[in-house]
Coordinates of C-alpha atoms in Angstrom, one line a residue:
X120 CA 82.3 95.1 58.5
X121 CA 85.6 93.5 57.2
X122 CA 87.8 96.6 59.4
X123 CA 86.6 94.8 62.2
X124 CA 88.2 91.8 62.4
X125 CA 91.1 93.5 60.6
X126 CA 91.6 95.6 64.0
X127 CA 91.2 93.0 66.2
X128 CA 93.9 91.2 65.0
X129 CA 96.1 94.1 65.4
X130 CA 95.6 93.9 68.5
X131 CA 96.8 90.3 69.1
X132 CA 99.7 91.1 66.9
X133 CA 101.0 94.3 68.4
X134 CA 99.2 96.1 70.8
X135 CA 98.9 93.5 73.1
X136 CA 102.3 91.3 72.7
X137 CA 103.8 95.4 72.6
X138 CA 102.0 95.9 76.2
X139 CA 103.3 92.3 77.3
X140 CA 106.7 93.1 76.7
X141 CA 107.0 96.6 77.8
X142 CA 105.2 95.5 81.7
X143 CA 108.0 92.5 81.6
X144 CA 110.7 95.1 81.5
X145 CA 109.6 97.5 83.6
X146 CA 108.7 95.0 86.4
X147 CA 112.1 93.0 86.4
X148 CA 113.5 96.9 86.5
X149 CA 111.6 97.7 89.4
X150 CA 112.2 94.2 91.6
X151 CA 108.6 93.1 91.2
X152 CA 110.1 89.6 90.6
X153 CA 113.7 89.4 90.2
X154 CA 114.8 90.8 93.2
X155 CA 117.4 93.1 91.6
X156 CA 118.8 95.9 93.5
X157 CA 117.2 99.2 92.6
X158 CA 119.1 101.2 95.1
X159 CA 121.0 102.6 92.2
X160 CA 118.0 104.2 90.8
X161 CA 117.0 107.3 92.5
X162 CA 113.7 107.6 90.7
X163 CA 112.4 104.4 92.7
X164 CA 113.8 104.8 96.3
X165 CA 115.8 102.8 97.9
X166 CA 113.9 99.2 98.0
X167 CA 112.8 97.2 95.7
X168 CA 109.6 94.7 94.8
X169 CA 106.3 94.8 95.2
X170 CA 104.4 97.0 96.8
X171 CA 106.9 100.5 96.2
X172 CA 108.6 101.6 99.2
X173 CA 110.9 104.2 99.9
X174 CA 111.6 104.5 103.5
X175 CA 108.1 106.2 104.3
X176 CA 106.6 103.3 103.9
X177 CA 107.2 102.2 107.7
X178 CA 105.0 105.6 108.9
X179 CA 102.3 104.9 106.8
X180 CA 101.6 101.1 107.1
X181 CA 102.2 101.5 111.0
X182 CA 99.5 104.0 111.0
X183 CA 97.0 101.9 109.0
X184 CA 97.7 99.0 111.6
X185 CA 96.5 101.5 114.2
X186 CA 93.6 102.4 112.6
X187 CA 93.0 98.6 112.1
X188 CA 93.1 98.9 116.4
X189 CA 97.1 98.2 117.0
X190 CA 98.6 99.8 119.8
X191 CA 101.5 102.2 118.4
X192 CA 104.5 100.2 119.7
X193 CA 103.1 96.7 118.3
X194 CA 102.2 98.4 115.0
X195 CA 105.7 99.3 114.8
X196 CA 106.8 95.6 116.0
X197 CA 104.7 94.1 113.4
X198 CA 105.6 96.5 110.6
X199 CA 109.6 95.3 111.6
X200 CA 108.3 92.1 111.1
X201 CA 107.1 93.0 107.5
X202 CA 109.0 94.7 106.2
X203 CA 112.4 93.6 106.4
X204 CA 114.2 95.7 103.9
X205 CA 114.2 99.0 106.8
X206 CA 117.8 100.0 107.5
X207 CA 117.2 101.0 111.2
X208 CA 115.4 99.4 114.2
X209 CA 111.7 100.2 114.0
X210 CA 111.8 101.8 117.5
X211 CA 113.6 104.7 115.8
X212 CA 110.3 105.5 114.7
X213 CA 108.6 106.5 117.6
X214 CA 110.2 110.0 117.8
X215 CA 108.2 110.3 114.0
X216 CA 104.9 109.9 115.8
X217 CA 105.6 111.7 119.3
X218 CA 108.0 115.1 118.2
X219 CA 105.4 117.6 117.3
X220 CA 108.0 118.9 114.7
X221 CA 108.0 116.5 112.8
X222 CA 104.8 114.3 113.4
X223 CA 102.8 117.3 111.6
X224 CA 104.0 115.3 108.2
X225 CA 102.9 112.5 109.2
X226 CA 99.4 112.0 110.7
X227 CA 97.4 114.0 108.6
X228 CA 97.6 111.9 105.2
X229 CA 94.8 110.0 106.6
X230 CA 93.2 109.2 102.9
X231 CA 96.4 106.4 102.0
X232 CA 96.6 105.0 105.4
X233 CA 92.5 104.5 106.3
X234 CA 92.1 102.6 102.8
X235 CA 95.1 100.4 103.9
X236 CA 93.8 99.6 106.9
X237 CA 90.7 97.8 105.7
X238 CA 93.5 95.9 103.8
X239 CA 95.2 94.8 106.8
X240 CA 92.0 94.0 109.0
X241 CA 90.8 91.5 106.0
X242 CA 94.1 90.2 105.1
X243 CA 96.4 91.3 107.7
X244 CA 100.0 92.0 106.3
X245 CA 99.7 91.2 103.1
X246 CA 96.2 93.5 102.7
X247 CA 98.4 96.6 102.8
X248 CA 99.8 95.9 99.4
X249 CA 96.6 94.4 97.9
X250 CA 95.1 97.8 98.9
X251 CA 97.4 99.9 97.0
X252 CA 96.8 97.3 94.2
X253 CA 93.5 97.9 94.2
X254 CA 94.0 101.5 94.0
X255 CA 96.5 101.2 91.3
X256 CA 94.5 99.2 89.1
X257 CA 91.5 100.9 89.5
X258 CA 93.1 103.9 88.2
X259 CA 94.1 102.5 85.2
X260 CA 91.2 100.6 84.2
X261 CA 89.4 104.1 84.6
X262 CA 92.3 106.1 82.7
X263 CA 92.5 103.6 80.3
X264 CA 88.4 103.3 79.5
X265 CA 88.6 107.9 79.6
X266 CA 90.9 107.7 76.6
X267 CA 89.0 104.5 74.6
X268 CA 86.0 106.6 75.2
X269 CA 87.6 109.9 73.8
X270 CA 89.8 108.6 70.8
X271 CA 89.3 104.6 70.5
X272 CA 90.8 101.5 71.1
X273 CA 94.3 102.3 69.4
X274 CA 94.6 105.2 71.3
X275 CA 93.7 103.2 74.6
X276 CA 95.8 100.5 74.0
X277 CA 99.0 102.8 72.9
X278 CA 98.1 104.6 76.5
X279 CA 98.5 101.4 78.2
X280 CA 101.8 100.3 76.9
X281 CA 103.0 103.8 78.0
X282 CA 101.4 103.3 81.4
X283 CA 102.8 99.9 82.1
X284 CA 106.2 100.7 80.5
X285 CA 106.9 103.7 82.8
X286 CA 108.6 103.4 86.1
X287 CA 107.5 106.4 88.2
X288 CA 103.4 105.6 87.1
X289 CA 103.5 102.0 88.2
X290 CA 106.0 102.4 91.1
X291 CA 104.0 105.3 92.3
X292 CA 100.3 104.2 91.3
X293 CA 100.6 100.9 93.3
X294 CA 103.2 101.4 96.0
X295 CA 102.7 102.3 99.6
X296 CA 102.7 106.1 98.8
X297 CA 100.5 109.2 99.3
X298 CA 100.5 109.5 95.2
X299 CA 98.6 106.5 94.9
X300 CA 95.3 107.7 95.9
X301 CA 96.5 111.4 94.6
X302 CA 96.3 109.8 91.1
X303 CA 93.0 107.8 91.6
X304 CA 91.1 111.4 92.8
X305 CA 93.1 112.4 89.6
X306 CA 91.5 110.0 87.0
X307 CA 88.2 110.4 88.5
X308 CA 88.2 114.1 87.7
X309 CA 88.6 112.8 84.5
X310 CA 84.9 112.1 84.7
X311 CA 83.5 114.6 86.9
X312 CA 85.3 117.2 85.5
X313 CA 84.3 119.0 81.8
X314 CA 87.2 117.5 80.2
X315 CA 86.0 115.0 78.0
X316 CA 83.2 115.6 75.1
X317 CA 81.2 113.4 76.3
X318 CA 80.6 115.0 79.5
X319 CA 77.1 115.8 80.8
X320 CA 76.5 118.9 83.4
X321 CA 74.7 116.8 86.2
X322 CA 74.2 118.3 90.0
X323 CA 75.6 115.3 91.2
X324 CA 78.9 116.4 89.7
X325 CA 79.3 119.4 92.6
X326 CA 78.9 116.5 95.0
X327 CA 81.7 114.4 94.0
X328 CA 84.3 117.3 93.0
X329 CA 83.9 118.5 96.7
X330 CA 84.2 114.8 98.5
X331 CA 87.4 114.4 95.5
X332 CA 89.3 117.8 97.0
X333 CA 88.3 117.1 100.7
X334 CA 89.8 113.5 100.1
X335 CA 93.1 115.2 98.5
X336 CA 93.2 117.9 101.2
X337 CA 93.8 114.6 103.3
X338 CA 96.5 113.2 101.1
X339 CA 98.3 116.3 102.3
X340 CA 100.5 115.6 99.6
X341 CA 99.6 118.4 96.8
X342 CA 97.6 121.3 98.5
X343 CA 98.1 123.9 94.8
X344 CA 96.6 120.8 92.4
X345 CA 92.8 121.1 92.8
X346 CA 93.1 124.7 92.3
X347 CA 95.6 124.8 89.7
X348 CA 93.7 122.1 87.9
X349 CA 90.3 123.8 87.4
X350 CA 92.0 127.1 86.8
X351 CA 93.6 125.3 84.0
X352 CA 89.5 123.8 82.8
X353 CA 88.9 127.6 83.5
X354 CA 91.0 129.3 81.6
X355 CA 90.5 126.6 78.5
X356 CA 86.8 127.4 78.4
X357 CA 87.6 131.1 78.3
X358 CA 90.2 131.1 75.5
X359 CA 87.6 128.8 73.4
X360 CA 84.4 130.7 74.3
X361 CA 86.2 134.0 75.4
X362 CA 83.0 134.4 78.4
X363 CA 84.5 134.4 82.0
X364 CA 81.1 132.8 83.5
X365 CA 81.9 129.3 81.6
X366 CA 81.1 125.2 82.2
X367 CA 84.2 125.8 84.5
X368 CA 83.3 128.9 86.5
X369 CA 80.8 127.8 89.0
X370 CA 82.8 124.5 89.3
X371 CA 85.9 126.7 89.9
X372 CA 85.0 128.6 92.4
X373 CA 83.5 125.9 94.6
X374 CA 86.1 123.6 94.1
X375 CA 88.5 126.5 94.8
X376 CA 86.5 127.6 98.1
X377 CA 86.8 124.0 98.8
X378 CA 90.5 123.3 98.4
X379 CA 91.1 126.3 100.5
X380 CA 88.4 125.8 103.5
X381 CA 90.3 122.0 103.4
X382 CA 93.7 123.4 103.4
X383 CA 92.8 125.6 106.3
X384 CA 91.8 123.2 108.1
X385 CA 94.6 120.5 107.8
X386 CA 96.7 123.4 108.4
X387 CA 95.2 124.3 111.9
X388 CA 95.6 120.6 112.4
X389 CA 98.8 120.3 111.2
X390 CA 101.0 123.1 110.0
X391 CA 102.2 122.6 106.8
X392 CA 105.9 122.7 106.5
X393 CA 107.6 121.1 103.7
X394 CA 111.3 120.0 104.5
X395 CA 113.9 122.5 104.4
X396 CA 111.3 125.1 103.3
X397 CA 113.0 128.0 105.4
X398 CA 116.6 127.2 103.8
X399 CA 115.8 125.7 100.6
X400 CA 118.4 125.4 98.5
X401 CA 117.9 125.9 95.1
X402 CA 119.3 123.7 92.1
X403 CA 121.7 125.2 90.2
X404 CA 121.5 125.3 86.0
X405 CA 124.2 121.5 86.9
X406 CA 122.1 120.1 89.3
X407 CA 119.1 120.7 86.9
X408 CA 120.7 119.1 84.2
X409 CA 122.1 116.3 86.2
X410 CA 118.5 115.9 87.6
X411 CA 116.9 115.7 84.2
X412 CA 119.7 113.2 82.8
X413 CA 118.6 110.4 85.8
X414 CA 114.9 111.3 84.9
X415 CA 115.4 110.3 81.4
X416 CA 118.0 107.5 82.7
X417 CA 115.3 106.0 84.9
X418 CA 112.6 106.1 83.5
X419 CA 113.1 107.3 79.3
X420 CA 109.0 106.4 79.0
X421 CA 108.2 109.0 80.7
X422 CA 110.2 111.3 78.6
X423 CA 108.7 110.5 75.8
X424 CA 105.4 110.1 77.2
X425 CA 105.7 114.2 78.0
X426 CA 107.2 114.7 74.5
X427 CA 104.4 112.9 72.8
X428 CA 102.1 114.7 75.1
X429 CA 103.3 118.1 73.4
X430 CA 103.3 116.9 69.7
X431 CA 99.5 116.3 70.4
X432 CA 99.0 119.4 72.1
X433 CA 99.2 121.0 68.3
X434 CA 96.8 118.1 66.7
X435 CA 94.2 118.2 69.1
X436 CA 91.0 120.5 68.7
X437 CA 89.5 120.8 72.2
X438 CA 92.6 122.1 74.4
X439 CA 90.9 121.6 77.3
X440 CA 93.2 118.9 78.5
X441 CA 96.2 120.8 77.8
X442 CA 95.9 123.3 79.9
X443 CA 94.8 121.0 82.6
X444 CA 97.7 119.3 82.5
X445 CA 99.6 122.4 81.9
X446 CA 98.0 123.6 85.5
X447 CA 99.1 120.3 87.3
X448 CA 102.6 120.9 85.7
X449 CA 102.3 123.9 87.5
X450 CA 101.2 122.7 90.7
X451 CA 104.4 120.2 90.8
X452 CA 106.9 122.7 89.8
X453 CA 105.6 124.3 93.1
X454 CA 105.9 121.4 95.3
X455 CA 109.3 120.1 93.7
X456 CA 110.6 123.8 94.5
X457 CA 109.0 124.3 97.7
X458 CA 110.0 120.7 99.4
X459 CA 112.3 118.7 97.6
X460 CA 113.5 117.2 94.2
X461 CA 111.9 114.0 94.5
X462 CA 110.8 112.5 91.2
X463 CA 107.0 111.6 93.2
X464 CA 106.2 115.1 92.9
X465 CA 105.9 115.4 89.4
X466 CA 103.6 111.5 89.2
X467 CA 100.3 113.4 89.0
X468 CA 101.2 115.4 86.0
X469 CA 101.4 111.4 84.2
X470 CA 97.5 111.3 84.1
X471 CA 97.1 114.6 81.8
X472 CA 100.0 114.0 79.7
X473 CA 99.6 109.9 78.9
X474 CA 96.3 110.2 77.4
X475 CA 97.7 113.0 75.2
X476 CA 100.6 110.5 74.5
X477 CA 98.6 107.7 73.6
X478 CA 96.6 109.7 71.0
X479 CA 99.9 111.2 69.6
X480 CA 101.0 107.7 68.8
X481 CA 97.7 106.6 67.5
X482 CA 97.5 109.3 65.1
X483 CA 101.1 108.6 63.9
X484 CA 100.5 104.8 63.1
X485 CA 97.0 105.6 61.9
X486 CA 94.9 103.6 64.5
X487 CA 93.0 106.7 65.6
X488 CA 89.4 104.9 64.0
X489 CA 90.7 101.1 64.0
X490 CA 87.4 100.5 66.0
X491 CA 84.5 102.7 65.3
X492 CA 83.5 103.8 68.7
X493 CA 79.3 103.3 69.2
X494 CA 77.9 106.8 70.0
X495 CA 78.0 106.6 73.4
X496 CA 75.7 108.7 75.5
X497 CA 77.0 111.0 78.1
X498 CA 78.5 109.8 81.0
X499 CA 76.3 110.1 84.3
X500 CA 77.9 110.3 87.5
X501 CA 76.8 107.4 89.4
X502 CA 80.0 105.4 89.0
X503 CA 82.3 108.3 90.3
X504 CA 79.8 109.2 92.8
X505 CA 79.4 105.5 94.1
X506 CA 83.5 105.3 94.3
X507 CA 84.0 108.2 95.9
X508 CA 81.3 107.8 98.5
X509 CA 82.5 104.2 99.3
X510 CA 86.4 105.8 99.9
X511 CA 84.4 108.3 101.8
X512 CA 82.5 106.4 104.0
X513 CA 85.2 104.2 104.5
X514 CA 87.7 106.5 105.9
X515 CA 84.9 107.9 107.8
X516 CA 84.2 104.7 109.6
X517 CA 87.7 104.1 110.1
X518 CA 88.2 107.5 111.9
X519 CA 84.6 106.5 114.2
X520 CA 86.3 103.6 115.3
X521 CA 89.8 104.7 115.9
X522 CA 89.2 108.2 117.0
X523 CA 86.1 107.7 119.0
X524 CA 88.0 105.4 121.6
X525 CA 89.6 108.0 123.1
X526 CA 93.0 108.7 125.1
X527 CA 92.8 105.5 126.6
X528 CA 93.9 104.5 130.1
X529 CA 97.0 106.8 132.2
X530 CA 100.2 105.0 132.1
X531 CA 102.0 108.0 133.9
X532 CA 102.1 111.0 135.5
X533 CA 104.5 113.6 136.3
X534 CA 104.7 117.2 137.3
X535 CA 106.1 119.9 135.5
X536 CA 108.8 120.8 137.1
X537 CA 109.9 117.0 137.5
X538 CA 110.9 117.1 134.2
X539 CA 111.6 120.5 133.2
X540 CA 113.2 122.5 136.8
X541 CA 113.7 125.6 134.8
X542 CA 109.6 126.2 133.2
X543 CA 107.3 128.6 134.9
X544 CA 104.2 126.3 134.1
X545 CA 102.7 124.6 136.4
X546 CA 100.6 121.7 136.6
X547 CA 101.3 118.0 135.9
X548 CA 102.6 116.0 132.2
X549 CA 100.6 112.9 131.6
X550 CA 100.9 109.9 129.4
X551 CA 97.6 107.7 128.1
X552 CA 97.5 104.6 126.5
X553 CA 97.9 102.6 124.0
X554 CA 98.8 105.4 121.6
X555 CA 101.2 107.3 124.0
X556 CA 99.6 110.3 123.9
X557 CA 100.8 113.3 125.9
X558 CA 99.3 116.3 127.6
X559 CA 100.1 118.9 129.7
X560 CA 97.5 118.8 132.5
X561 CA 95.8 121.7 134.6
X562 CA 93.1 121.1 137.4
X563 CA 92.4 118.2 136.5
X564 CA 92.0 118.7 132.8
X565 CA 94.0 118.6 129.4
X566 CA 94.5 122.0 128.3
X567 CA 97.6 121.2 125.6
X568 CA 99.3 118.3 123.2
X569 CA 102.6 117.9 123.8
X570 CA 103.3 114.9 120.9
X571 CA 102.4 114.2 117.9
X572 CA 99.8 111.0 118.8
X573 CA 98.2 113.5 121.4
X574 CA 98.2 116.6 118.5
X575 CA 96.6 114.1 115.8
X576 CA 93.9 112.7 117.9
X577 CA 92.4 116.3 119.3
X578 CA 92.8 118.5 116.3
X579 CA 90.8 121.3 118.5
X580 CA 93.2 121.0 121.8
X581 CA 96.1 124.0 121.9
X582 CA 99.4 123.2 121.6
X583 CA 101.4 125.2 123.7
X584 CA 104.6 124.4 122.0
X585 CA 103.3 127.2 119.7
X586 CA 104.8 129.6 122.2
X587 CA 108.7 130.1 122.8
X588 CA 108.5 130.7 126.7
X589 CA 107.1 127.8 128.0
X590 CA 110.1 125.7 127.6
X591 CA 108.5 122.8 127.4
X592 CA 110.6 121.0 124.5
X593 CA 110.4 117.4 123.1
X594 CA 114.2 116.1 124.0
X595 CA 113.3 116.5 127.7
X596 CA 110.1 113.6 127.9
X597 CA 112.3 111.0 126.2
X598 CA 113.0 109.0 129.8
X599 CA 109.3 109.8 130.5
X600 CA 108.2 108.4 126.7
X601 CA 110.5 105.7 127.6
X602 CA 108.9 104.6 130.8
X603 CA 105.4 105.3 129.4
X604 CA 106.2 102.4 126.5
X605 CA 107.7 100.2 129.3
X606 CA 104.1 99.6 131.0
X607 CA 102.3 96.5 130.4
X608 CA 100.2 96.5 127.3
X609 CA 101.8 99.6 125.7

């Protein structure tokens, strides 16, 4: 009884004053209050304060204004309006949303943008940053209650000062980016997955892993990490039990068949393409070293959260978290060598390693059994099944509302040959409203998407631009885009 109070005052004497100081830092670092320029750190983007930005940010709070029922040009107004720190005038934007080469990146990350939206319909402007507050906090509270339930209240408390000390987790976890409901699917399958010893096989488990990878297929932000994650559960299982049919092998292959059905899918939808896929240019031995050197400049916590991770990777008995992580780490060497060399695409290896981390440090200052944990029955799945289901529902209700209004009204029409003298298809190009979406037109009915507004509403429609001879290219509508936003009410 007398280790009790011993431990709590440890915790009022250096955990917590330890976690104080380390969130001070970090926040003044990243603008949250002191309005210092961060343009010098390439870890955090070019903007500073709260909530993260980096350029992006103007696509996806634009598009959660229209699912909130904003027309496309006074979603881009207001976001103008809101976010002052853009370099460019917001009407740059609208070739984002209408060229079907590029739009494809954009619309389909519908998971970040549909939660926002709720945001901005209850507190307009300022709800886009409470939502990804929400999210962000959420995941830590749940990432931080996963490790006090594994390995105690040092080891949570040590796991939170390495959370709130690190740059990329807190810039990324509550910014207005796609990683921030990545790493909130990512905790959860903290729960739902067999990761932790006090997990309990429940049916209700295959329910929530599917809704988890649907919801990350629509991130569209990291289509190898479902797979490469319960691969990782997979092959732990196997090297510990050496049997291939495993707690992980039913849950791998319908999370697997999953993540690819939803990939297909988004895909058809909206071809994948990450930039500069088809000439990537690959860092050299310089470029890696020089890329590592600003990681550890920006954001050393980090660094040592991974080499804290690996020290426990040798103390730990069940490895079953290792190789997890080990599969994300995977997953984001893909991405980061597929698209580009931003420092976001390695954010959801953090939720793996940081647990490790804080039980590494624990163990070293002895403060693994501080607080004897209660035995503690195994977890049920109602809570992970409740969250999910609401994020569900919610995005499900926002796509009713938004989608099932339609094209809207016709603000113009032109034929073919009006605009393009040279193309051998016939039939008329016509613009609806408010969304300014466009469609080639034949007898009377829409038989193909020629923008990006017109593409992301009708997932099913074809999209001629698919084919090299029609010649029907975006640069050509921009004087009929122009005088489609030019009509009253656009």
């Amino acid at each position: 009884m007398s280790a009790l109070p011993a431990a709590k005052r440890r915790i009022y004497r250096f955990y917590l004053p330890l976690t104080l100081a380390l969130s001070f830092i970090n926040f003044w670092r990243l603008g949250f209050y002191s309005g210092r320029d961060a343009s010098k750190h390439a870890l955090i983007g070019l903007y500073t304060g709260f909530p993260g930005r980096n350029g992006d940010h103007m696509y996806y709070t634009s598009m959660a204004m229209q699912f909130a029922g904003k027309s496309l040009s006074q979603s881009l107004t207001q976001v103008a309006a809101t976010f002052k720190d853009y370099p460019a005038p917001s009407i740059d934007l609208v070739r984002g949303y209408l060229d079907p080469g590029f739009a494809p990146l954009i619309y389909p990350r519908q998971v970040l943008t549909q939660f926002m939206s709720w945001g901005y319909r209850i507190f307009g402007s300022s709800g886009l940053g409470i939502s990804t507050l929400l999210i962000g906090a959420t995941t830590i509270a749940l990432l931080i209650r996963w490790v006090w339930r594994e390995w105690g209240v040092g080891a949570a408390w040590l796991t939170l000062a390495l959370i709130m000390a690190s740059s990329m987790f807190i810039w990324y976890s509550t910014g207005l980016f796609i990683e921030s409901p990545l790493l909130l699917i990512e905790v959860i399958w903290l729960y739902s997955l067999p990761i932790s010893k006090h997990f309990a096989h429940h049916r209700y488990w295959y329910y929530v892993n599917v809704l988890l990878i649907v919801l990350m297929g629509f991130t569209r932000q990291s289509p190898l990490l479902p797979m490469a994650v319960l691969a990782g559960g997979w092959f732990a299982q196997f090297l510990q039990r050496k049997k291939i049919r495993n707690s992980w092998f039913g849950i791998m292959l319908l999370g697997g068949a999953t993540a690819i059905a939803t990939y297909f899918v988004t895909n058809v939808w909206a071809p994948y393409s990450p930039i500069g896929l088809s000439n990537t240019r690959h860092p050299s031995l310089s470029a890696g070293a020089k890329y590592l050197w600003n990681f550890l400049a920006t954001d050393p916590v980090i660094c040592l959260t991974l080499v804290l991770a690996i020290f426990a990777a040798r103390k730990i008995n069940d490895k079953t978290l290792l190789w997890v992580g080990l599969g994300a780490f995977v997953s984001c060497a893909i991405n980061v060598y597929l698209a580009t060399g931003e420092y976001r695409y390695w954010s959801p290896l953090f939720i793996f390693i940081a647990p490790l981390a804080g039980y590494q440090l624990a163990r070293l200052i002895k403060a693994t059994k501080e607080i004897q944990i209660p035995v503690i029955k195994p977890a049920k799945p109602y809570l992970a099944l409740y969250l999910t289901l609401f994020i569900s529902v919610m995005i499900a209700l926002s796509s009713l509302l938004f989608y099932g209004k339609g094209d809207g009204a016709t603000r113009a029409t032109v034929p073919v040959n009006q605009i393009y003298p040279t193309s051998k298809v016939s039939g008329s190009i016509g613009c609806y409203g408010p969304s300014l979406r466009i469609y080639l037109i034949q007898k009377g009915k829409k038989v193909a998407a020629l923008d990006g507004t017109a593409m992301a509403a009708n997932p099913g429609i074809t999209n001629t631009l698919g084919g090299p001879d029609h010649g029907l290219t975006y640069e050509p509508l921009a004087r009929f885009i122009a005088q489609c936003m030019a009509v009253s009410g656009s």
